[in-house]
Short mmCIF file of C-alpha atoms and ligand atoms in Angstrom, two decimals:
data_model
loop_
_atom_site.label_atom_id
_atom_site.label_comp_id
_atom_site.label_asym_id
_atom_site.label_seq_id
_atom_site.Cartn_x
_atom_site.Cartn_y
_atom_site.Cartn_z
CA UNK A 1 67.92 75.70 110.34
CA UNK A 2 71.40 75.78 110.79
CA UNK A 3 71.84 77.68 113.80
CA UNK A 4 73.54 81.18 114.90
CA UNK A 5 77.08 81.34 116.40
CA UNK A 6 77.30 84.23 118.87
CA UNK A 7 80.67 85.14 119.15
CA UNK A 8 81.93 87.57 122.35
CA UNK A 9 84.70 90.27 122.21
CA UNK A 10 85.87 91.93 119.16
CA UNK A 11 89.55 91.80 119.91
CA UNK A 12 91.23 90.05 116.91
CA UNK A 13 90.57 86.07 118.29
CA UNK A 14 86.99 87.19 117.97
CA UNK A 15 87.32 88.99 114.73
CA UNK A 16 89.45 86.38 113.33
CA UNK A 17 86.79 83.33 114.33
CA UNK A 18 83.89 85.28 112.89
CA UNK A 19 85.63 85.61 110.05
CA UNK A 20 86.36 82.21 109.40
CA UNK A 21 82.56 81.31 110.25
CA UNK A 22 80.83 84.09 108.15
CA UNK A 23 82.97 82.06 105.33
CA UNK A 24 81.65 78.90 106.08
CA UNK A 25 78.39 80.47 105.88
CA UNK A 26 77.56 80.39 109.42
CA UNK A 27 74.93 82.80 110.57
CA UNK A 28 77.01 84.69 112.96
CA UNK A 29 76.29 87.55 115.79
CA UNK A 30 79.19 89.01 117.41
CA UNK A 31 79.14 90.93 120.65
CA UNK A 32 81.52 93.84 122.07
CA UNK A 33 81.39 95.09 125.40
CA UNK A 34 82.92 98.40 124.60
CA UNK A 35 82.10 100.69 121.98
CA UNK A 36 84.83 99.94 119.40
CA UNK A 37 86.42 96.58 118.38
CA UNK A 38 90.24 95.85 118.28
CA UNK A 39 90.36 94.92 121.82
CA UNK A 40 94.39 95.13 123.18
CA UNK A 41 95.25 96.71 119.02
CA UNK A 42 93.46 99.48 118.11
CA UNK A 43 93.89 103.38 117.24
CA UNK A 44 92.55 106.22 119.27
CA UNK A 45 92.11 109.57 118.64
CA UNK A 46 94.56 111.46 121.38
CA UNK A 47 94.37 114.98 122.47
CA UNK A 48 97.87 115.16 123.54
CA UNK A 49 99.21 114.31 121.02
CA UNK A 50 96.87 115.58 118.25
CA UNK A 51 96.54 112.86 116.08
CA UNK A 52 95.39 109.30 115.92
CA UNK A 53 97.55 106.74 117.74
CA UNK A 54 97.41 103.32 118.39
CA UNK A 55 97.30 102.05 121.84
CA UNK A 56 100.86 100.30 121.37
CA UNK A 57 102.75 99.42 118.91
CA UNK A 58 102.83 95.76 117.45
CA UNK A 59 105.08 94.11 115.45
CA UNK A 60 104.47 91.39 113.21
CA UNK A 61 106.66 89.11 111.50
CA UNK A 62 106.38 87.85 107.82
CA UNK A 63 106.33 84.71 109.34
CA UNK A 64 103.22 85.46 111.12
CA UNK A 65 101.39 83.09 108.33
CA UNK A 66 97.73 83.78 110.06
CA UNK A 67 97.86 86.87 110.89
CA UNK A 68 98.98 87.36 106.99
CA UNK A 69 96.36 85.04 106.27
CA UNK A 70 93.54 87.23 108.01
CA UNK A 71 94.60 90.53 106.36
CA UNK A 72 94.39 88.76 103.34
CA UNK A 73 90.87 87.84 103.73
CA UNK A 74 90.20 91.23 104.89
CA UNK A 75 92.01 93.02 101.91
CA UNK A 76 94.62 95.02 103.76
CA UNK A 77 97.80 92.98 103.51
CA UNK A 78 99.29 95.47 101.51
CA UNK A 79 99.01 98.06 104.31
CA UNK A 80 101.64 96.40 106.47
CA UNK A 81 105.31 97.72 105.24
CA UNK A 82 108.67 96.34 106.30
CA UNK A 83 112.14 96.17 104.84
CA UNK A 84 112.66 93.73 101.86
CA UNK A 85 115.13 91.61 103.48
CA UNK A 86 115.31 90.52 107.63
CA UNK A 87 117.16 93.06 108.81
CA UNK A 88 117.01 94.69 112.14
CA UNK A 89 119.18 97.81 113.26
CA UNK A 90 120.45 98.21 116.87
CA UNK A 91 121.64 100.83 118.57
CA UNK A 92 123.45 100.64 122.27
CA UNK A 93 122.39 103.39 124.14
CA UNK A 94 125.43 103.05 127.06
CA UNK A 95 128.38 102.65 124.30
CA UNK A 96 126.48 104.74 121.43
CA UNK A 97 127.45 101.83 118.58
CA UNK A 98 125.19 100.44 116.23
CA UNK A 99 124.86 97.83 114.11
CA UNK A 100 122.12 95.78 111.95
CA UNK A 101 121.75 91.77 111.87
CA UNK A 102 120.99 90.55 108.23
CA UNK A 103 119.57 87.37 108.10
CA UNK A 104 119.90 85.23 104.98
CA UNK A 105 116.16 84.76 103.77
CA UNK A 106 116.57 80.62 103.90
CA UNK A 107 116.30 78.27 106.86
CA UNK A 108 120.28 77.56 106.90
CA UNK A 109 121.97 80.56 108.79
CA UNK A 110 124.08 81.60 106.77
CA UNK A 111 124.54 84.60 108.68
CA UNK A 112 126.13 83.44 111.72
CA UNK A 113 129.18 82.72 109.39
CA UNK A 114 129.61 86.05 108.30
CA UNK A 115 130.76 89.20 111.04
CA UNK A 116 129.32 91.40 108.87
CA UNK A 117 125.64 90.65 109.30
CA UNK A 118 125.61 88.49 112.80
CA UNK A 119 125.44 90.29 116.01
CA UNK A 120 129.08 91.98 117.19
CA UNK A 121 131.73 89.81 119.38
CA UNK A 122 129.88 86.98 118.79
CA UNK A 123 130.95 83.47 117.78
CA UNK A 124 129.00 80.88 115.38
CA UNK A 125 129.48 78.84 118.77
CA UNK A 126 127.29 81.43 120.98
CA UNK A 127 124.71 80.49 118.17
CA UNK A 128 124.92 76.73 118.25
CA UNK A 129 124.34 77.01 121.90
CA UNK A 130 121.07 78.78 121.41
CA UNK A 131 119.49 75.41 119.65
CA UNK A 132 119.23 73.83 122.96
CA UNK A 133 116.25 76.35 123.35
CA UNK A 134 114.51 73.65 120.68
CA UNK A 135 114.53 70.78 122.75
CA UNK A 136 111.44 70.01 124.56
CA UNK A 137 110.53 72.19 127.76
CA UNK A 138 107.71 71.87 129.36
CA UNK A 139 107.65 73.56 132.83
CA UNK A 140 111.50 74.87 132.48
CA UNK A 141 112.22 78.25 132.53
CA UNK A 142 114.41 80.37 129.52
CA UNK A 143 116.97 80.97 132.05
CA UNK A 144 117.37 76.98 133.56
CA UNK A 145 117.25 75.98 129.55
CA UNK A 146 120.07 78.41 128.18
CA UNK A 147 122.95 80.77 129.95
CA UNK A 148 121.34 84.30 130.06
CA UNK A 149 124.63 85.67 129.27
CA UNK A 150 127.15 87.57 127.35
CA UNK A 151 126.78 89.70 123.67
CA UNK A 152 124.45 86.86 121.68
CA UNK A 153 122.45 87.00 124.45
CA UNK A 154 122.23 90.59 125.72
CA UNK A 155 122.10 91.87 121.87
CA UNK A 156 119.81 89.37 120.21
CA UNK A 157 118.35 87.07 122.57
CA UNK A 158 117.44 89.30 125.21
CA UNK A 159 115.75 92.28 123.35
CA UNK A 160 113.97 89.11 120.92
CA UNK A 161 112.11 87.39 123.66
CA UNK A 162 111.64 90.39 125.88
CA UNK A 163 109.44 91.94 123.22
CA UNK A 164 107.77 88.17 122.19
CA UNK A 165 107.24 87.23 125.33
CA UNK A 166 106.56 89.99 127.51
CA UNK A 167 108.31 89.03 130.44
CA UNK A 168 112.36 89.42 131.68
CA UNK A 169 113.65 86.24 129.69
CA UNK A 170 115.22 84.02 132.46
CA UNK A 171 112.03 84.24 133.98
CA UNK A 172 109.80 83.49 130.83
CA UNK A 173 108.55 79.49 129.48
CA UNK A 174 110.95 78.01 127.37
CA UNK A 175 108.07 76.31 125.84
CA UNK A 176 107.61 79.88 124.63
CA UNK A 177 110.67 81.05 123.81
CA UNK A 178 110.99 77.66 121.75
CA UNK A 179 108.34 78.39 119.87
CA UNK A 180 109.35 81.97 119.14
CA UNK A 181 112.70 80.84 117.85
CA UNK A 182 111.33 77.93 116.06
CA UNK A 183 109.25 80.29 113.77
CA UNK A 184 111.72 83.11 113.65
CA UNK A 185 115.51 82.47 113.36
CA UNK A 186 114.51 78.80 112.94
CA UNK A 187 112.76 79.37 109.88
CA UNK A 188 115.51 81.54 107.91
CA UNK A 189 114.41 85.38 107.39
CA UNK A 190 111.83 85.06 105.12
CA UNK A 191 109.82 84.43 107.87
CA UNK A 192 111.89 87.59 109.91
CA UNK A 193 111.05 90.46 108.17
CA UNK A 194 109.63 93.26 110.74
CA UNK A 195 106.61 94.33 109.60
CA UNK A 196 104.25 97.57 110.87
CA UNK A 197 100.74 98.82 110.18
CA UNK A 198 102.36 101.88 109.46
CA UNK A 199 99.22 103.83 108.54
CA UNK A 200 97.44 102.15 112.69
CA UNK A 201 96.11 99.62 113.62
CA UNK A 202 92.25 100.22 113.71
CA UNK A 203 92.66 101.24 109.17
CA UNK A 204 94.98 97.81 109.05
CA UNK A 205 93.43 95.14 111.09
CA UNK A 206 90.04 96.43 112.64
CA UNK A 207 88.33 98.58 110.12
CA UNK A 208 88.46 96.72 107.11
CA UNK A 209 87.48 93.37 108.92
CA UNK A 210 84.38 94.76 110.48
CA UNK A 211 83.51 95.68 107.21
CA UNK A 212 84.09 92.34 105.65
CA UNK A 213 81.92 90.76 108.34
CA UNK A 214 79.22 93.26 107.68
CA UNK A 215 79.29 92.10 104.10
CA UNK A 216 79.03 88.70 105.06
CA UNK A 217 75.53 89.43 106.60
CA UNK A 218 77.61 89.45 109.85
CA UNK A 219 75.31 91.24 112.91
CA UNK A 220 77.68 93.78 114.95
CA UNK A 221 76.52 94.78 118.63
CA UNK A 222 78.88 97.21 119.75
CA UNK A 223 78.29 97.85 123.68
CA UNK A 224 76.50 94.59 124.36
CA UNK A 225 78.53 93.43 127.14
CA UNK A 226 78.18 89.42 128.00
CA UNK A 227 77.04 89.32 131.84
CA UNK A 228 76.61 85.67 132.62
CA UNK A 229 75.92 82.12 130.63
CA UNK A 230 73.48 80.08 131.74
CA UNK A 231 75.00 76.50 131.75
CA UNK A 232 73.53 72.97 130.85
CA UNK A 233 75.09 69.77 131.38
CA UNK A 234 76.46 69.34 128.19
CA UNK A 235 75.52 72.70 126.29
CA UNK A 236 75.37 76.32 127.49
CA UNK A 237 71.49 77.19 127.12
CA UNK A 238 71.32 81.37 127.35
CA UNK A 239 73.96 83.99 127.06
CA UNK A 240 72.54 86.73 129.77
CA UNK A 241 73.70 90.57 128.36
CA UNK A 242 71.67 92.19 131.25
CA UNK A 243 68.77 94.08 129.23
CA UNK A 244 68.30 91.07 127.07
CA UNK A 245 68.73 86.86 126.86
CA UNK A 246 69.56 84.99 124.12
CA UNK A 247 68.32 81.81 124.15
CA UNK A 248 70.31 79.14 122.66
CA UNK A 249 68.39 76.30 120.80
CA UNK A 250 69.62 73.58 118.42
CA UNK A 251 72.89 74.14 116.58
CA UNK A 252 73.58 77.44 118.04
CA UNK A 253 76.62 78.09 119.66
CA UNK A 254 78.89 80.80 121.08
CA UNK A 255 83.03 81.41 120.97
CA UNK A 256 83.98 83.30 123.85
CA UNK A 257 86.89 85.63 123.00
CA UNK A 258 87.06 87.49 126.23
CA UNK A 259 90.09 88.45 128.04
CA UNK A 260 91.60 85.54 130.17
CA UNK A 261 90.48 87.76 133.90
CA UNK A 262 86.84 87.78 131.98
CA UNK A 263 86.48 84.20 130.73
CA UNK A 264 87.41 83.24 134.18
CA UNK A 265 84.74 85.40 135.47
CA UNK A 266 82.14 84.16 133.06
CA UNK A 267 82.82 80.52 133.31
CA UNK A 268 82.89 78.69 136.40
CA UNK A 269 85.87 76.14 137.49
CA UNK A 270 87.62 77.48 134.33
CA UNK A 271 91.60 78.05 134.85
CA UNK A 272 93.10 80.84 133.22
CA UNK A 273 96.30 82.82 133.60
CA UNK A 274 95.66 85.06 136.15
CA UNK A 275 98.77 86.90 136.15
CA UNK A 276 99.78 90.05 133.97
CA UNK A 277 102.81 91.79 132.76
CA UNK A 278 102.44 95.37 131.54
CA UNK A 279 103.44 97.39 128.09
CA UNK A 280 104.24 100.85 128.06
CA UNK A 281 104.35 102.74 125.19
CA UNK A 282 105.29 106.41 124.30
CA UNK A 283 104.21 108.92 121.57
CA UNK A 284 105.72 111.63 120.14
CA UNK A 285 104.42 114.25 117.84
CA UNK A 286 107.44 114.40 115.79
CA UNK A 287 108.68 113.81 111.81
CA UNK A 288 111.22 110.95 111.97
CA UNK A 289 114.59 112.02 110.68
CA UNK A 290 114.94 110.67 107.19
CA UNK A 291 116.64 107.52 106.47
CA UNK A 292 115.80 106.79 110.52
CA UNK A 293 114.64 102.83 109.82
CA UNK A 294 110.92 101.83 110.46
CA UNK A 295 111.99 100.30 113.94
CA UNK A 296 115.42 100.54 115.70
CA UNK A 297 116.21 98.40 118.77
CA UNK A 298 117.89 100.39 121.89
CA UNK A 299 119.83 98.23 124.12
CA UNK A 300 120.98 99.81 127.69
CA UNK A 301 118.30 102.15 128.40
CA UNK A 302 114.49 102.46 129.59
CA UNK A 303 113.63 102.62 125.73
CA UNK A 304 113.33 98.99 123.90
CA UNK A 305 112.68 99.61 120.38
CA UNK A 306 112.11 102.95 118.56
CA UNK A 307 109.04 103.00 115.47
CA UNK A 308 109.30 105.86 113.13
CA UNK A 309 105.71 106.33 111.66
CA UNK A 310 104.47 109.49 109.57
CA UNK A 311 104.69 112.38 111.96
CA UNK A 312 105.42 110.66 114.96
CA UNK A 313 108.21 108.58 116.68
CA UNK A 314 106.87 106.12 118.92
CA UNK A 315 108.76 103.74 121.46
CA UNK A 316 107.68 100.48 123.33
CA UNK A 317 109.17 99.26 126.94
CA UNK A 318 107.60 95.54 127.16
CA UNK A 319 107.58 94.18 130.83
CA UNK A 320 107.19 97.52 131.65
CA UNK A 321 105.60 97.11 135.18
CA UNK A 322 108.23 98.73 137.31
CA UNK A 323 106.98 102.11 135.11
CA UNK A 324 103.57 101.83 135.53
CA UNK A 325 103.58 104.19 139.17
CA UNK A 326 106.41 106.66 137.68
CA UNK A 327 105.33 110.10 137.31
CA UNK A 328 104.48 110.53 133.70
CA UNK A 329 106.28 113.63 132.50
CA UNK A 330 109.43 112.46 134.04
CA UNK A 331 108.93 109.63 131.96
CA UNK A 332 108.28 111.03 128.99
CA UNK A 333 111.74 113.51 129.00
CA UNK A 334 114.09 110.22 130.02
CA UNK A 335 112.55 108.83 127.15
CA UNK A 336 112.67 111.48 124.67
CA UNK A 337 116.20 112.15 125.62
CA UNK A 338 116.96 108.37 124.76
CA UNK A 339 115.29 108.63 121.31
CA UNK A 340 117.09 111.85 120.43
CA UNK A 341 120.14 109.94 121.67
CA UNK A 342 119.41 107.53 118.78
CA UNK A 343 118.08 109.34 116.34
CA UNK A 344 119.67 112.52 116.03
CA UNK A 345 116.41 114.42 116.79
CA UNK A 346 117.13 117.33 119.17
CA UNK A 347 116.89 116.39 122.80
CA UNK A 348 114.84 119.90 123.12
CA UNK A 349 113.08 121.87 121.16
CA UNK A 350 113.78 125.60 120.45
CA UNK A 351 111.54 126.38 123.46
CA UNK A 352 112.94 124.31 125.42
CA UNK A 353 110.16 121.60 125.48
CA UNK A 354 110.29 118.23 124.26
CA UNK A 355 107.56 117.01 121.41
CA UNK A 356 103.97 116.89 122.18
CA UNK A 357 103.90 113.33 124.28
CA UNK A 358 101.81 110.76 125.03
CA UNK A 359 102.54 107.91 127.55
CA UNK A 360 100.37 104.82 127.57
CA UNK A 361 100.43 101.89 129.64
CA UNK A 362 98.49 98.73 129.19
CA UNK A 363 98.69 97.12 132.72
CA UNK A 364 97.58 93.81 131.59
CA UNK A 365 98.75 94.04 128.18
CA UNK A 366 99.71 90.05 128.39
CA UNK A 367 99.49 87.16 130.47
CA UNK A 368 102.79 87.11 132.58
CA UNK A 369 104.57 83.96 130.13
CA UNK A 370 105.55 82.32 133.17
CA UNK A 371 105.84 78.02 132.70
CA UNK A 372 103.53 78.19 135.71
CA UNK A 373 100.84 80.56 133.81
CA UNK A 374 101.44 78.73 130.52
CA UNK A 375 99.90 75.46 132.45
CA UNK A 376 96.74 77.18 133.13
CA UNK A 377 95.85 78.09 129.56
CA UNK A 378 92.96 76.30 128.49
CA UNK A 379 92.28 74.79 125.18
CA UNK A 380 89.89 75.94 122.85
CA UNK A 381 87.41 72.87 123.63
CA UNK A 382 85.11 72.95 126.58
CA UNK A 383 83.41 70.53 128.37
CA UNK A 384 80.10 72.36 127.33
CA UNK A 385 79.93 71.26 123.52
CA UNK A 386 78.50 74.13 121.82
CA UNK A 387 81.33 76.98 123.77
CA UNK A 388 84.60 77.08 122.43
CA UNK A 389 86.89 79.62 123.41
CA UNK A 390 89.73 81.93 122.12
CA UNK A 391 92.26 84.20 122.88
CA UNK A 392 95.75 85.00 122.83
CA UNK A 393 95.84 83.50 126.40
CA UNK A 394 94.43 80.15 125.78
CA UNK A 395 96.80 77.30 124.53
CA UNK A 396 97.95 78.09 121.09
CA UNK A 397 101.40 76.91 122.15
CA UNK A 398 102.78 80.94 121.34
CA UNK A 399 103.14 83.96 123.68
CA UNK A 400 100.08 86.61 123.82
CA UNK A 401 100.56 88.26 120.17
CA UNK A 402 98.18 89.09 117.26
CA UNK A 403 99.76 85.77 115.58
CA UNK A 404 98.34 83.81 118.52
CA UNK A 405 94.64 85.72 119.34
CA UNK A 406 94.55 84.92 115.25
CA UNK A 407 94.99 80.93 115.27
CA UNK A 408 93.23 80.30 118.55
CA UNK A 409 89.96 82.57 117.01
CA UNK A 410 90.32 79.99 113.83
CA UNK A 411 90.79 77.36 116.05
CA UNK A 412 86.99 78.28 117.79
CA UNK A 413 85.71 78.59 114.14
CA UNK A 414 87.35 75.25 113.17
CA UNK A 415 86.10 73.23 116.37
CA UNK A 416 82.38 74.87 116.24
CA UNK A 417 81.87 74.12 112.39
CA UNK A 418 82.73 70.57 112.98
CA UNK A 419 80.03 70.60 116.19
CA UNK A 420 77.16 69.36 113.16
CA UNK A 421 78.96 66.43 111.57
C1 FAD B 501 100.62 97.77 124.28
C2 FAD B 501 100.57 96.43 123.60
C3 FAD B 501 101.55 96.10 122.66
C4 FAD B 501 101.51 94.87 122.02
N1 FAD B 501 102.43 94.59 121.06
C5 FAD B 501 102.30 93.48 120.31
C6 FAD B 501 103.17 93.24 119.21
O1 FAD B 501 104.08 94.02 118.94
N2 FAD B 501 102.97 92.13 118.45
C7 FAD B 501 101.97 91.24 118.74
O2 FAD B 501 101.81 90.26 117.99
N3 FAD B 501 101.15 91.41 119.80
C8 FAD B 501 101.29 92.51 120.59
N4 FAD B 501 100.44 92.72 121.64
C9 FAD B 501 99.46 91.66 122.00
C10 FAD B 501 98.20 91.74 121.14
O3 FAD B 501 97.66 93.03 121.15
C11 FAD B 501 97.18 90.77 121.74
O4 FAD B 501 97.75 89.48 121.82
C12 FAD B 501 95.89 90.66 120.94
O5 FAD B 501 95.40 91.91 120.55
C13 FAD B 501 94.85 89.93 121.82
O6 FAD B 501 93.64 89.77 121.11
P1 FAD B 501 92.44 89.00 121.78
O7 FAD B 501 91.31 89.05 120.83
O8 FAD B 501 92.91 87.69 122.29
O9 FAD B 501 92.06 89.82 123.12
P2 FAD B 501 91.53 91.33 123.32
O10 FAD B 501 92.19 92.22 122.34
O11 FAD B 501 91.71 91.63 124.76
O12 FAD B 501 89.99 91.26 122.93
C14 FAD B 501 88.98 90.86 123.84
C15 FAD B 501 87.73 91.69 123.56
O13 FAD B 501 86.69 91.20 124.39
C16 FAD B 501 85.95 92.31 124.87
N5 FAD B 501 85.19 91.87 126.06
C17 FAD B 501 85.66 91.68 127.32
N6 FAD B 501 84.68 91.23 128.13
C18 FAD B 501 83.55 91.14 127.36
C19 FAD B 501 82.21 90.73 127.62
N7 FAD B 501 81.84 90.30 128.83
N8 FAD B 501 81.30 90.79 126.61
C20 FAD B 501 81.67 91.21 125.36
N9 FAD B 501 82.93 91.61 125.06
C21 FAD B 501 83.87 91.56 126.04
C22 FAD B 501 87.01 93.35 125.13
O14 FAD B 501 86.44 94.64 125.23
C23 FAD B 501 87.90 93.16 123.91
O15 FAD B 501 87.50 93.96 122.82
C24 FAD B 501 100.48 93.92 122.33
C25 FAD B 501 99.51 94.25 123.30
C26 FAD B 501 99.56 95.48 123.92
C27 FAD B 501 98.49 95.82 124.95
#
């Protein structure tokens, strides 16, 4: 018998590292503690609002090779949409200009050479600057590895890393911020293009892979919440979910794809990040005007970046702590007024109101990307040889992002298949 491998949490490391077993023919259980999978990305049903949301909005890149890789295997990658070329429109919300950066689709940057598609009052200098952000950087800091300063920085930079990392730049790993330009502007804009699950989340990326995994013979226990492990010397030996045990004998195994605060919980002497920076997102119940592109970055304002989806407009403030205690209809009208600002949608309606609203805000959306928090991600091997774990917070060498929870979940699959030979 070849074993079962339990895997915990249905967020997408766990999704993505079931999948890759289920393929390998793996007999494979996996384990939720709440009552719907997608973990940190999913789609809710909201009352406010009247319509299915998701519970932020996330951007991936075409460059974003697993996470293309997974919706592959899961049949959706068509449901993702994005402009043709790398092109990202910006609007200042203190001087009211706009503009949008065109990248050329190969890995020589063209761009910076030409005014008309590289970020205003900025010289192919600023740019050249920016590659010291390659060099190694362990323990440094963005700000102590490049000047947090002037238009390249405060109109690319800035709003790039901010939304990758989660954190105010200067303050952010440069290991991070290395990697984030490595496989972005460092690999030309075919890997750039901004792409959206434009029909949610949960129909793009959570759905359709639960269903996969059922068709691979894949068990599904929704509301089984992990409560303790019961640890060997070398193996783990029973996975405790409080009305039941599961014993684990021979070849079985488990992937624990918890949250960082809930790993550390679950396994002891294990050091996590154990720091958080918050998202905030806001929903309105709105038709985008037309032409109005499928995201539009706002610079000089509360509002970050502005996502047109079918009857709604949606915007996203990452590092969004200092929000988190502000009363939420005052909120919700500085917004709005921003995104009519940019848009050209009416800053009230005819009665007065703005659009029905939704504000919500993921306290621990991410681990805070600090070069002291990036030291205490773990890798995906324990010292227990049948647990592996995963997770955008262990080390995958990227910020918390779908592209990360992906590679670390196929990393678990990877390092757990190998546990027989
Ligand atoms: C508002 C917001 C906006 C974001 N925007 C972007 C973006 O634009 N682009 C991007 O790439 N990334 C973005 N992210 C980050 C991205 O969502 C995460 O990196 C990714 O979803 C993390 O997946 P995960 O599987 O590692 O963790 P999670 O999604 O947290 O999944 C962990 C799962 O484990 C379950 N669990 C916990 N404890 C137990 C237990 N004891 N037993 C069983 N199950 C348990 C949880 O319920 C959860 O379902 C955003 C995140 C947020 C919150």
């Amino acid at each position: 018998m070849s074993g079962t491998i339990h895997v915990i949490g249905a967020g997408l490391a766990g999704l993505a590292a079931a999948l890759k077993l289920s393929g390998n023919g793996e007999r494979v259980v996996l384990h939720e503690a709440t009552a719907f999978a997608g973990g940190r990305c999913r789609s809710y049903y909201d009352n406010a609002v009247g319509m299915t949301i998701d519970n932020g909005n996330h951007l991936l890149l075409s460059g974003n090779h697993a996470a293309l890789d997974f919706l592959q295997a899961i049949g959706t990658a068509d449901r993702l949409v994005g402009p043709k070329e790398a092109e990202f429109t910006f609007v200042d919300l203190a001087a009211g200009n706009r503009w949008t950066l065109r990248f050329n689709r190969g890995r020589l940057p063209f761009w910076i050479f030409d005014r008309s598609r590289r970020v205003p009052d900025t010289r192919v200098r600023d740019y050249l600057a920016l590659a010291r952000l390659l060099l190694p950087q362990r323990g440094r800091k963005v700000g102590e590895a490049i000047a947090c300063e002037g238009p390249l920085y405060r109109r690319l930079v800035e709003p790039l890393l901010l939304a990758a990392l989660n954190i105010d730049p200067p303050e952010g790993a440069a290991r991070l911020a290395s990697a984030v330009i490595r496989e972005t502007l460092g690999a030309g804009g075919r890997a750039c293009r901004p792409l959206i699950a434009r029909e949610g989340l949960s129909v793009t990326l959570v759905e359709p892979a639960l269903a996969r995994l059922e068709d691979c013979g894949v068990e599904i226990w929704l509301e089984h919440q992990l409560r303790a492990i019961r640890f060997g010397a070398e193996r783990i030996e029973a996975l405790d979910f409080g009305k039941e045990t599961v014993v684990l004998t021979g070849d079985d195994a488990a992937v624990l794809a918890v949250p960082a605060y809930a790993a550390a919980a679950l396994v002891p002497g294990l050091q996590a990040p154990n720091e958080f920076r918050a998202i905030v997102n806001a929903h309105f119940r709105i038709a985008p005007p037309a032409g109005m592109p499928p995201m539009l970055g706002a610079l000089n304002g509360l509002t970050q970046w502005i996502f047109a989806f079918p009857g709604r407009v949606s915007v996203t403030i990452s590092a969004g702590d200092s929000h988190l205690d502000a009363p939420r209809e005052a909120l919700a009208r500085s917004i709005w007024n921003e995104v009519a600002a940019a848009t050209g949608l009416p800053a009230e309606l005819p009665n007065g109101a703005i659009p029905p609203w939704q504000i919500v805000r993921e306290r621990r959306a991410t681990f805070a990307a600090t070069p002291a928090q990036d030291a205490r991600r773990p890798g995906t091997r324990t010292r227990w040889r049948n647990l592996a774990l995963a997770g955008d917070w262990t080390n995958t060498g990227l910020p918390a992002t779908i592209e990360g929870a992906i590679r670390s979940g196929n990393s678990a699959a990877a390092l757990l298949a190998a546990r027989k030979t």
